[in-house]
CSV table of C-alpha atoms in Angstrom, one decimal:
chain,number,residue,atom,x,y,z
A,1,MET,CA,-17.4,10.3,-13.7
A,2,PRO,CA,-15.0,7.5,-15.1
A,3,LEU,CA,-11.6,7.4,-15.6
A,4,LYS,CA,-10.3,8.5,-19.0
A,5,SER,CA,-7.8,6.1,-20.4
A,6,SER,CA,-5.1,6.3,-23.3
A,7,TRP,CA,-4.8,2.9,-23.4
A,8,SER,CA,-5.5,1.5,-26.5
A,9,SER,CA,-7.3,-1.7,-25.8
A,10,ASN,CA,-9.6,0.4,-23.4
A,11,PRO,CA,-12.7,2.5,-26.3
A,12,PRO,CA,-13.2,6.1,-25.5
A,13,GLY,CA,-15.5,6.7,-22.9
A,14,ARG,CA,-15.3,3.3,-20.9
A,15,PRO,CA,-14.2,3.2,-17.3
A,16,LEU,CA,-10.7,2.1,-16.6
A,17,THR,CA,-10.2,-1.4,-14.7
A,18,LEU,CA,-8.5,-1.5,-11.6
A,19,GLU,CA,-5.4,-2.9,-13.1
A,20,GLN,CA,-5.5,0.1,-15.6
A,21,ALA,CA,-5.8,2.7,-12.5
A,22,TYR,CA,-2.6,1.3,-10.9
A,23,TYR,CA,-0.7,0.5,-13.6
A,24,PRO,CA,-0.8,3.1,-16.2
A,25,ASP,CA,0.1,2.6,-19.7
A,26,ASN,CA,3.6,3.9,-19.7
A,27,GLN,CA,4.3,1.4,-17.1
A,28,ALA,CA,2.5,-1.5,-17.6
A,29,PRO,CA,3.8,-4.6,-16.0
A,30,CYS,CA,5.5,-7.4,-17.6
A,31,ARG,CA,2.6,-10.1,-17.3
A,32,HIS,CA,4.6,-12.9,-15.6
A,33,PRO,CA,2.2,-14.4,-13.3
A,34,PHE,CA,4.0,-15.1,-10.2
A,35,MET,CA,6.8,-12.7,-9.6
A,36,PRO,CA,5.8,-9.4,-7.4
A,37,ILE,CA,5.7,-6.5,-10.2
A,38,SER,CA,7.4,-3.0,-9.2
A,39,GLN,CA,6.5,-0.3,-10.9
A,40,THR,CA,9.3,2.4,-11.6
A,41,ARG,CA,9.2,6.2,-11.2
A,42,PRO,CA,12.1,8.5,-12.7
A,43,SER,CA,13.0,9.8,-9.5
A,44,PRO,CA,13.4,8.3,-5.9
A,45,ALA,CA,10.5,8.7,-3.8
A,46,PRO,CA,10.4,11.8,-1.4
A,47,LEU,CA,11.0,11.7,2.3
A,48,LEU,CA,12.6,8.0,2.3
A,49,LYS,CA,16.2,7.2,3.0
A,50,PRO,CA,18.2,5.0,0.0
A,51,GLY,CA,16.9,1.5,0.6
A,52,GLU,CA,14.2,2.3,3.1
A,53,THR,CA,10.8,0.2,2.7
A,54,VAL,CA,7.6,2.2,3.6
A,55,VAL,CA,4.3,0.5,3.7
A,56,LEU,CA,1.3,3.0,3.1
A,57,PHE,CA,-2.0,1.9,4.6
A,58,ASP,CA,-5.5,3.6,5.1
A,59,GLY,CA,-5.1,4.8,8.5
A,60,VAL,CA,-8.8,4.7,9.5
A,61,CYS,CA,-9.5,1.1,8.4
A,62,LYS,CA,-9.4,-1.6,11.2
A,63,LEU,CA,-7.9,-4.2,8.9
A,64,CYS,CA,-5.0,-2.1,7.9
A,65,ASN,CA,-4.5,-0.9,11.1
A,66,GLY,CA,-4.0,-4.4,12.4
A,67,TRP,CA,-1.7,-5.3,9.5
A,68,ALA,CA,0.4,-2.3,10.8
A,69,LYS,CA,0.3,-3.5,14.0
A,70,PHE,CA,1.4,-7.1,13.0
A,71,LEU,CA,4.4,-5.8,11.1
A,72,ILE,CA,5.5,-3.6,14.2
A,73,ARG,CA,5.0,-6.8,16.0
A,74,HIS,CA,7.0,-9.0,13.9
A,75,ASP,CA,9.5,-6.9,12.3
A,76,HIS,CA,12.3,-7.5,15.0
A,77,ALA,CA,14.8,-6.4,12.5
A,78,ARG,CA,12.8,-2.9,12.0
A,79,ARG,CA,13.1,-3.1,7.8
A,80,VAL,CA,9.6,-1.9,7.3
A,81,ARG,CA,8.5,1.6,8.3
A,82,LEU,CA,5.1,2.7,8.0
A,83,ALA,CA,2.7,5.8,6.8
A,84,SER,CA,-0.9,6.0,6.6
A,85,VAL,CA,-2.2,7.2,3.2
A,86,GLN,CA,-4.2,10.4,5.4
A,87,SER,CA,-0.9,11.4,6.2
A,88,PRO,CA,1.0,14.3,4.6
A,89,GLU,CA,4.0,11.7,4.4
A,90,GLY,CA,1.7,9.5,2.9
A,91,GLN,CA,0.1,11.8,0.5
A,92,ALA,CA,3.3,12.8,-0.7
A,93,LEU,CA,4.3,9.0,-1.4
A,94,LEU,CA,1.0,8.7,-3.3
A,95,ALA,CA,1.5,11.5,-5.3
A,96,TRP,CA,4.8,10.6,-6.2
A,97,ALA,CA,3.6,7.2,-7.2
A,98,GLY,CA,0.6,8.7,-9.1
A,99,LEU,CA,-2.0,6.9,-7.2
A,100,PRO,CA,-5.6,8.4,-5.9
A,101,LEU,CA,-5.2,10.4,-3.1
A,102,GLN,CA,-9.0,10.1,-2.0
A,103,GLN,CA,-10.2,6.8,-3.1
A,104,PHE,CA,-7.5,4.6,-2.1
A,105,ASP,CA,-8.3,0.7,-2.3
A,106,THR,CA,-5.0,-0.8,-2.1
A,107,MET,CA,-1.9,-1.3,0.4
A,108,ALA,CA,1.4,0.2,-1.2
A,109,VAL,CA,4.8,-0.5,-0.8
A,110,VAL,CA,7.5,1.9,-1.6
A,111,ARG,CA,11.4,1.9,-1.8
A,112,ASP,CA,13.9,3.8,-3.6
A,113,GLN,CA,12.3,4.6,-7.5
A,114,HIS,CA,9.6,1.4,-7.1
A,115,TYR,CA,6.4,0.6,-5.8
A,116,TRP,CA,4.2,-2.2,-5.5
A,117,VAL,CA,0.4,-2.6,-5.2
A,118,ARG,CA,-2.3,-5.2,-4.2
A,119,SER,CA,-1.0,-8.8,-3.4
A,120,ASP,CA,2.3,-7.8,-4.9
A,121,ALA,CA,2.7,-5.5,-1.7
A,122,ILE,CA,1.9,-8.0,0.2
A,123,PHE,CA,4.5,-10.0,-1.1
A,124,GLU,CA,7.4,-7.6,-1.1
A,125,VAL,CA,6.6,-7.4,2.8
A,126,VAL,CA,6.5,-10.5,3.5
A,127,ALA,CA,9.6,-11.3,2.1
A,128,LEU,CA,11.4,-9.1,4.6
A,129,LEU,CA,9.8,-10.7,7.7
A,130,PRO,CA,11.9,-13.2,9.5
A,131,TRP,CA,10.8,-17.3,9.9
A,132,PRO,CA,7.9,-18.3,10.3
A,133,TRP,CA,6.2,-15.6,8.3
A,134,ARG,CA,8.6,-16.0,5.0
A,135,PRO,CA,6.9,-19.2,3.7
A,136,VAL,CA,3.9,-17.0,3.2
A,137,LYS,CA,5.3,-15.6,0.0
A,138,LEU,CA,4.9,-19.1,-1.8
A,139,LEU,CA,1.6,-18.1,-2.2
A,140,ARG,CA,2.8,-15.7,-4.9
A,141,TYR,CA,2.7,-18.8,-7.3
A,142,VAL,CA,-0.9,-18.6,-7.6
A,143,PRO,CA,-1.5,-16.7,-10.7
A,144,ARG,CA,-1.6,-12.6,-9.9
A,145,LYS,CA,-5.1,-12.4,-11.6
A,146,LEU,CA,-6.9,-14.6,-8.9
A,147,ARG,CA,-4.6,-13.4,-5.9
A,148,ASP,CA,-5.2,-9.7,-7.0
A,149,TRP,CA,-9.0,-10.6,-7.5
A,150,ALA,CA,-9.2,-12.2,-3.8
A,151,TYR,CA,-7.3,-9.1,-2.7
A,152,ASP,CA,-9.9,-6.3,-4.5
A,153,ARG,CA,-12.9,-8.2,-3.0
A,154,ILE,CA,-11.4,-7.7,0.4
A,155,ALA,CA,-10.0,-3.8,-0.3
A,156,LEU,CA,-13.4,-2.9,-1.6
A,157,ASN,CA,-15.5,-4.1,1.1
A,158,ARG,CA,-13.0,-3.8,4.3
A,159,TYR,CA,-14.8,-1.2,6.0
A,160,ARG,CA,-18.1,-3.0,5.8
A,161,LEU,CA,-16.0,-6.6,7.1
A,162,PHE,CA,-13.8,-5.2,9.7
A,163,GLY,CA,-15.2,-1.8,10.6
A,164,LYS,CA,-13.3,1.9,10.3
A,165,TYR,CA,-12.5,4.1,13.2
A,166,ASP,CA,-13.9,7.5,13.0
A,167,VAL,CA,-10.9,9.1,13.6
A,168,CYS,CA,-7.1,8.6,11.7
A,169,LEU,CA,-4.7,7.0,14.1
A,170,LEU,CA,-1.3,7.8,15.4
A,171,PRO,CA,1.2,5.2,16.7
A,172,SER,CA,1.7,5.1,20.5
A,173,PRO,CA,4.8,6.7,21.6
A,174,ASP,CA,7.0,3.5,21.5
A,175,HIS,CA,6.2,2.8,17.9
A,176,GLU,CA,6.7,6.5,16.6
A,177,ARG,CA,10.1,5.4,15.3
A,178,ARG,CA,8.5,2.7,12.9
A,179,PHE,CA,6.6,5.7,11.1
A,180,LEU,CA,8.3,7.4,8.3
A,181,THR,CA,7.7,10.5,10.7
A,182,ALA,CA,5.1,11.4,13.3
A,183,PRO,CA,1.8,12.1,11.4
A,184,THR,CA,0.8,15.8,12.3
A,185,PRO,CA,-2.7,16.7,13.4
A,186,GLY,CA,-4.6,18.1,10.1
A,187,SER,CA,-8.0,17.9,8.6
A,188,HIS,CA,-8.6,14.5,10.7
A,189,PRO,CA,-8.9,14.1,14.4
A,190,VAL,CA,-6.3,11.8,16.1
A,191,GLU,CA,-6.0,9.1,18.6
A,192,ARG,CA,-3.0,7.2,19.9
A,193,ILE,CA,-3.0,3.2,18.6
A,194,GLY,CA,-3.1,1.2,21.8
A,195,THR,CA,-0.8,-2.2,21.8
């Protein structure tokens, strides 16, 4: 069933584009092609301390888990925390941002009253990493439409290209503090992420 839109540019009955689904009309981004766009909510994100940055990632996606491990390994200052979208904490943050709770095709970064999705989320995280990773943010000068097109192709095919875990993974004991809170076993079976 297609999503319904209140956007005046979208005829009734026509499905939303990915951009319309992630950028609701009351929060449509400015169209500057280079700077990361943050969406703003009226209240601060639940579960976060002021100024805390959390990366939401797909806990069963092998590529996404690789990204989480990369952040743990390279974020020596511990500026970024993690939460899988399948965890209760991830679900609470998705609901707060108004993002899909089941069909999730983008990484999201959440801080205070703001959140970023797709390629903007990547650049927001990379800006927090130390040298030699910071120059990667220069790729933000690639026009957003092209960046997000490439991001969407990978995101929509990530299970086929990189694989999928049968269970939602938990952090190893030495990495638990990097997660918003240790996910609790719920409807998904869990295993520890190896280092």
